[in-house]
Amino acid sequence: VKRSGLSSFVWLYLNYVEEELLTNASFRFMYIIKNPETREEMSKKLKLLDQMLNGLDVYAKPYMNYLLECAEKYL
């Protein structure tokens, strides 16, 4: 897919969103490590964090492809 015009903006925006999500996740991770209620609770939160990060690939990539296709159509 050619990345020009609006599609370049879409790529930059999605990269920014992904970076913000990862930064937010890393801050949550540090908070969990410093303030664990119990080991079991920490384990649950870490599993959830892992699912969220894996979910980025599953949900973001098809959406990104869709946005790029739309951008190419209207340029």
Backbone as numpy.savetxt, mean C-alpha at the origin, in Angstrom:
# Nx Ny Nz CAx CAy CAz Cx Cy Cz
2.83 -0.65 -21.10 1.97 0.53 -21.10 2.86 1.77 -21.10
2.60 2.66 -22.05 3.35 3.90 -22.13 2.99 4.79 -20.94
4.01 5.35 -20.29 3.76 6.22 -19.14 4.03 7.66 -19.53
2.99 8.37 -19.87 3.17 9.77 -20.23 1.96 10.57 -19.77
2.14 11.86 -19.65 1.02 12.73 -19.30 0.35 12.33 -18.01
-0.96 12.12 -18.10 -1.76 11.79 -16.92 -1.32 10.48 -16.30
-0.94 9.50 -17.14 -0.54 8.21 -16.58 0.70 8.34 -15.69
1.62 9.25 -16.04 2.78 9.49 -15.17 2.34 10.03 -13.83
1.36 10.93 -13.85 0.82 11.47 -12.61 0.19 10.36 -11.78
-0.56 9.47 -12.45 -1.20 8.35 -11.75 -0.15 7.47 -11.08
0.92 7.15 -11.82 1.99 6.32 -11.25 2.62 7.00 -10.04
2.91 8.29 -10.16 3.52 9.02 -9.04 2.60 9.03 -7.83
1.31 9.26 -8.08 0.34 9.29 -6.98 0.25 7.93 -6.29
0.16 6.85 -7.08 0.05 5.52 -6.49 1.31 5.13 -5.74
2.47 5.54 -6.25 3.72 5.29 -5.53 3.72 6.03 -4.19
3.21 7.26 -4.20 3.11 8.05 -2.97 2.19 7.36 -1.97
1.02 6.90 -2.45 0.06 6.24 -1.57 0.67 4.98 -0.97
1.34 4.19 -1.80 1.97 2.96 -1.31 3.03 3.27 -0.26
3.83 4.31 -0.51 4.87 4.71 0.45 4.25 5.14 1.77
3.15 5.91 1.70 2.48 6.36 2.92 1.92 5.17 3.70
1.34 4.20 2.99 0.81 3.01 3.67 1.92 2.24 4.36
3.05 2.08 3.69 4.16 1.35 4.29 4.75 2.10 5.48
4.83 3.43 5.38 5.33 4.24 6.50 4.39 4.10 7.69
3.09 4.21 7.43 2.09 4.07 8.48 2.20 2.69 9.13
2.37 1.66 8.30 2.48 0.30 8.82 3.74 0.14 9.67
4.84 0.75 9.26 6.08 0.62 10.04 5.96 1.33 11.38
5.27 2.49 11.41 5.06 3.18 12.68 4.17 2.34 13.61
3.14 1.72 13.03 2.29 0.85 13.84 3.09 -0.31 14.41
3.94 -0.88 13.56 4.77 -2.00 14.00 5.65 -1.60 15.18
6.29 -0.42 15.09 7.16 0.05 16.18 6.34 0.27 17.46
5.13 0.82 17.30 4.27 1.04 18.47 3.89 -0.28 19.12
3.56 -1.27 18.29 3.17 -2.58 18.81 4.32 -3.21 19.59
5.53 -3.10 19.04 6.70 -3.69 19.71 6.95 -3.01 21.06
6.79 -1.68 21.10 7.07 -0.94 22.33 5.95 -1.07 23.36
4.71 -1.32 22.91 3.57 -1.33 23.82 2.71 -2.59 23.67
3.30 -3.75 23.78 2.47 -4.95 23.63 1.61 -5.19 24.87
0.30 -5.39 24.65 -0.57 -5.68 25.79 -0.22 -7.08 26.32
-0.15 -8.01 25.41 0.25 -9.39 25.74 0.96 -9.94 24.52
1.66 -11.03 24.70 2.33 -11.64 23.54 1.31 -12.12 22.51
0.20 -12.64 22.98 -0.84 -13.13 22.07 -1.43 -11.98 21.25
-1.70 -10.87 21.92 -2.25 -9.69 21.22 -1.25 -9.17 20.20
0.03 -9.13 20.56 1.05 -8.67 19.64 1.12 -9.60 18.42
1.03 -10.89 18.65 1.07 -11.86 17.56 -0.09 -11.62 16.59
-1.28 -11.37 17.12 -2.45 -11.10 16.27 -2.23 -9.85 15.42
-1.68 -8.80 16.05 -1.46 -7.55 15.33 -0.40 -7.71 14.25
0.64 -8.48 14.53 1.68 -8.71 13.53 1.14 -9.51 12.35
0.27 -10.48 12.61 -0.35 -11.24 11.52 -1.22 -10.33 10.66
-1.97 -9.45 11.32 -2.81 -8.51 10.59 -1.97 -7.56 9.74
-0.87 -7.08 10.29 0.04 -6.20 9.55 0.60 -6.92 8.33
0.99 -8.17 8.50 1.51 -8.97 7.39 0.46 -9.13 6.30
-0.79 -9.40 6.70 -1.88 -9.54 5.73 -2.11 -8.23 4.98
-2.03 -7.11 5.71 -2.25 -5.81 5.08 -1.17 -5.53 4.03
0.09 -5.81 4.37 1.18 -5.56 3.42 1.08 -6.48 2.22
0.71 -7.73 2.42 0.52 -8.64 1.30 -0.68 -8.22 0.46
-1.69 -7.66 1.12 -2.88 -7.20 0.43 -2.61 -6.03 -0.50
-1.56 -5.26 -0.23 -1.22 -4.14 -1.12 -1.00 -4.63 -2.54
-0.26 -5.72 -2.68 0.00 -6.26 -4.01 -1.27 -6.78 -4.64
-2.07 -7.50 -3.87 -3.28 -8.13 -4.41 -4.27 -7.08 -4.90
-4.48 -6.02 -4.10 -5.51 -5.04 -4.44 -5.00 -3.85 -5.24
-3.78 -3.41 -4.98 -3.29 -2.18 -5.61 -2.92 -2.38 -7.07
-2.30 -3.50 -7.41 -1.82 -3.68 -8.78 -2.94 -3.69 -9.82
-4.03 -4.47 -9.62 -5.11 -4.42 -10.61 -5.72 -3.01 -10.72
-5.85 -2.33 -9.58 -6.41 -0.99 -9.59 -5.48 -0.03 -10.32
-4.18 -0.17 -10.10 -3.21 0.68 -10.78 -3.28 0.44 -12.29
-3.38 -0.83 -12.70 -3.49 -1.13 -14.14 -4.75 -0.52 -14.73
-5.86 -0.59 -13.99 -7.12 0.00 -14.45 -6.97 1.51 -14.62
-6.36 2.17 -13.64 -6.17 3.62 -13.73 -5.29 3.99 -14.92
-4.25 3.21 -15.16 -3.38 3.49 -16.30 -4.11 3.30 -17.62
-4.93 2.26 -17.73 -5.71 2.05 -18.95 -6.66 3.22 -19.19
-7.31 3.67 -18.12 -8.22 4.82 -18.24 -7.46 6.07 -18.66
-6.30 6.28 -18.06 -5.50 7.47 -18.39 -5.08 7.44 -19.86
-4.67 6.27 -20.36 -4.24 6.16 -21.75 -5.40 6.43 -22.72
-6.60 6.00 -22.37 -7.77 6.20 -23.23 -8.10 7.68 -23.41
-7.93 8.44 -22.33 -8.38 9.83 -22.36 -7.28 10.83 -22.67
-6.07 10.36 -22.98 -5.00 11.29 -23.36 -5.06 11.61 -24.84
